[in-house]
Amino acid sequence: MIGPVPRRRVAVTGIGVVTPIGTGKSEFWEGVRAGRQGVRPITRFDASRLKTRIAGEIPHFEPRDYVSAKSVERTDRFGQLSIAAARLAIEDSGLRIGEGAHAVPEIETAVTIGSALGGIAG
């Protein structure tokens, strides 16, 4: 038998979106308002042998905007997209993480990422 789950308070202070219709909160919202379509034929790899040949690719993503050149070489696209989303969420939050006046200690921050197939290269 499972007992009661302890309650913990969580504050969502910022969002980071990396999507086919826009990266960053403003660009994403512009895409939503404009009715942009994010699902289209796959272009990143040959999908001719697959049953489904459409996907929500992120065509204009530049990993070097979020990750060092050295890390780009060592991190697959899933990781790059995750890091970008995390950085955008922290930026959106307005939090300063680290030490010093008005900074939030790293121990009090977290990023949650959901992925269905992260790390599987195409």
Short mmCIF file of C-alpha atoms in Angstrom, two decimals:
data_model
loop_
_atom_site.label_atom_id
_atom_site.label_comp_id
_atom_site.label_asym_id
_atom_site.label_seq_id
_atom_site.Cartn_x
_atom_site.Cartn_y
_atom_site.Cartn_z
CA MET A 1 0.00 0.00 0.00
CA ILE A 2 1.30 3.42 -0.97
CA GLY A 3 1.11 6.14 1.66
CA PRO A 4 0.36 9.81 1.17
CA VAL A 5 2.69 11.77 -1.08
CA PRO A 6 4.42 14.65 0.70
CA ARG A 7 3.53 18.04 -0.74
CA ARG A 8 6.30 20.25 -2.06
CA ARG A 9 5.94 23.76 -3.32
CA VAL A 10 7.21 24.44 -6.81
CA ALA A 11 7.39 27.76 -8.64
CA VAL A 12 7.61 27.88 -12.41
CA THR A 13 9.51 31.11 -12.97
CA GLY A 14 10.36 30.90 -16.66
CA ILE A 15 9.69 28.93 -19.80
CA GLY A 16 12.03 27.95 -22.60
CA VAL A 17 10.51 26.76 -25.84
CA VAL A 18 12.35 25.34 -28.82
CA THR A 19 9.71 24.35 -31.38
CA PRO A 20 9.19 24.04 -35.13
CA ILE A 21 7.15 27.26 -35.15
CA GLY A 22 9.53 29.36 -33.08
CA THR A 23 12.32 29.35 -30.55
CA GLY A 24 11.94 31.48 -27.45
CA LYS A 25 8.72 32.65 -25.88
CA SER A 26 8.13 35.64 -28.19
CA GLU A 27 8.94 33.87 -31.46
CA PHE A 28 6.87 30.86 -30.43
CA TRP A 29 3.87 33.01 -29.53
CA GLU A 30 4.20 34.88 -32.85
CA GLY A 31 4.12 31.49 -34.58
CA VAL A 32 0.98 30.47 -32.70
CA ARG A 33 -0.78 33.75 -33.48
CA ALA A 34 0.23 33.56 -37.15
CA GLY A 35 -1.03 29.98 -37.41
CA ARG A 36 2.35 28.63 -38.53
CA GLN A 37 2.45 24.92 -39.28
CA GLY A 38 5.23 23.06 -37.50
CA VAL A 39 4.67 19.60 -38.95
CA ARG A 40 5.94 19.06 -42.48
CA PRO A 41 7.86 16.52 -44.58
CA ILE A 42 11.06 15.25 -42.93
CA THR A 43 14.24 16.78 -44.36
CA ARG A 44 16.97 15.90 -41.82
CA PHE A 45 17.29 12.30 -43.02
CA ASP A 46 15.90 9.92 -45.63
CA ALA A 47 12.47 8.91 -44.35
CA SER A 48 11.38 7.07 -47.50
CA ARG A 49 11.43 3.68 -45.73
CA LEU A 50 9.26 4.87 -42.86
CA LYS A 51 5.47 4.73 -42.67
CA THR A 52 5.38 8.34 -41.50
CA ARG A 53 7.35 10.91 -43.44
CA ILE A 54 6.27 14.01 -41.55
CA ALA A 55 7.57 15.43 -38.29
CA GLY A 56 7.93 18.56 -36.22
CA GLU A 57 11.53 19.37 -37.16
CA ILE A 58 13.22 22.51 -35.88
CA PRO A 59 14.87 23.74 -39.09
CA HIS A 60 16.40 27.06 -38.03
CA PHE A 61 17.96 25.97 -34.75
CA GLU A 62 21.59 27.05 -34.36
CA PRO A 63 23.14 25.14 -31.42
CA ARG A 64 26.11 27.52 -31.15
CA ASP A 65 23.69 30.20 -29.97
CA TYR A 66 23.28 28.16 -26.77
CA VAL A 67 26.19 25.70 -26.51
CA SER A 68 29.95 26.18 -26.91
CA ALA A 69 31.48 25.00 -30.20
CA LYS A 70 33.33 22.26 -28.31
CA SER A 71 30.11 21.04 -26.68
CA VAL A 72 28.27 21.09 -30.02
CA GLU A 73 30.68 18.44 -31.31
CA ARG A 74 30.20 16.30 -28.18
CA THR A 75 26.43 16.63 -27.77
CA ASP A 76 23.75 15.18 -30.02
CA ARG A 77 20.86 17.32 -31.21
CA PHE A 78 18.54 16.20 -28.40
CA GLY A 79 21.02 17.49 -25.83
CA GLN A 80 21.55 20.75 -27.71
CA LEU A 81 17.80 21.39 -27.90
CA SER A 82 17.45 20.59 -24.18
CA ILE A 83 20.24 22.93 -23.19
CA ALA A 84 18.77 25.70 -25.34
CA ALA A 85 15.34 25.27 -23.73
CA ALA A 86 16.88 25.33 -20.24
CA ARG A 87 18.90 28.46 -20.98
CA LEU A 88 15.84 30.20 -22.42
CA ALA A 89 13.79 29.25 -19.33
CA ILE A 90 16.44 30.64 -16.98
CA GLU A 91 16.69 33.83 -19.06
CA ASP A 92 12.88 34.17 -19.06
CA SER A 93 12.78 33.73 -15.29
CA GLY A 94 15.01 36.71 -14.66
CA LEU A 95 16.87 34.66 -12.05
CA ARG A 96 20.54 35.17 -11.52
CA ILE A 97 22.00 31.83 -10.50
CA GLY A 98 25.24 31.54 -8.55
CA GLU A 99 26.75 33.81 -5.95
CA GLY A 100 26.46 37.48 -5.15
CA ALA A 101 23.74 39.98 -4.42
CA HIS A 102 20.27 38.92 -5.56
CA ALA A 103 21.54 35.57 -6.87
CA VAL A 104 19.71 32.29 -6.31
CA PRO A 105 21.90 29.37 -5.18
CA GLU A 106 22.17 26.55 -7.73
CA ILE A 107 20.78 24.10 -5.18
CA GLU A 108 17.38 25.83 -5.38
CA THR A 109 16.98 25.57 -9.14
CA ALA A 110 15.93 22.76 -11.45
CA VAL A 111 15.03 22.11 -15.06
CA THR A 112 12.57 19.44 -16.17
CA ILE A 113 12.77 18.08 -19.71
CA GLY A 114 10.44 15.62 -21.40
CA SER A 115 11.43 13.67 -24.50
CA ALA A 116 10.07 10.61 -26.24
CA LEU A 117 13.18 9.65 -28.21
CA GLY A 118 16.03 11.80 -26.94
CA GLY A 119 19.46 10.81 -28.11
CA ILE A 120 18.43 8.68 -31.08
CA ALA A 121 20.25 10.10 -34.09
CA GLY A 122 18.51 10.04 -37.45
#
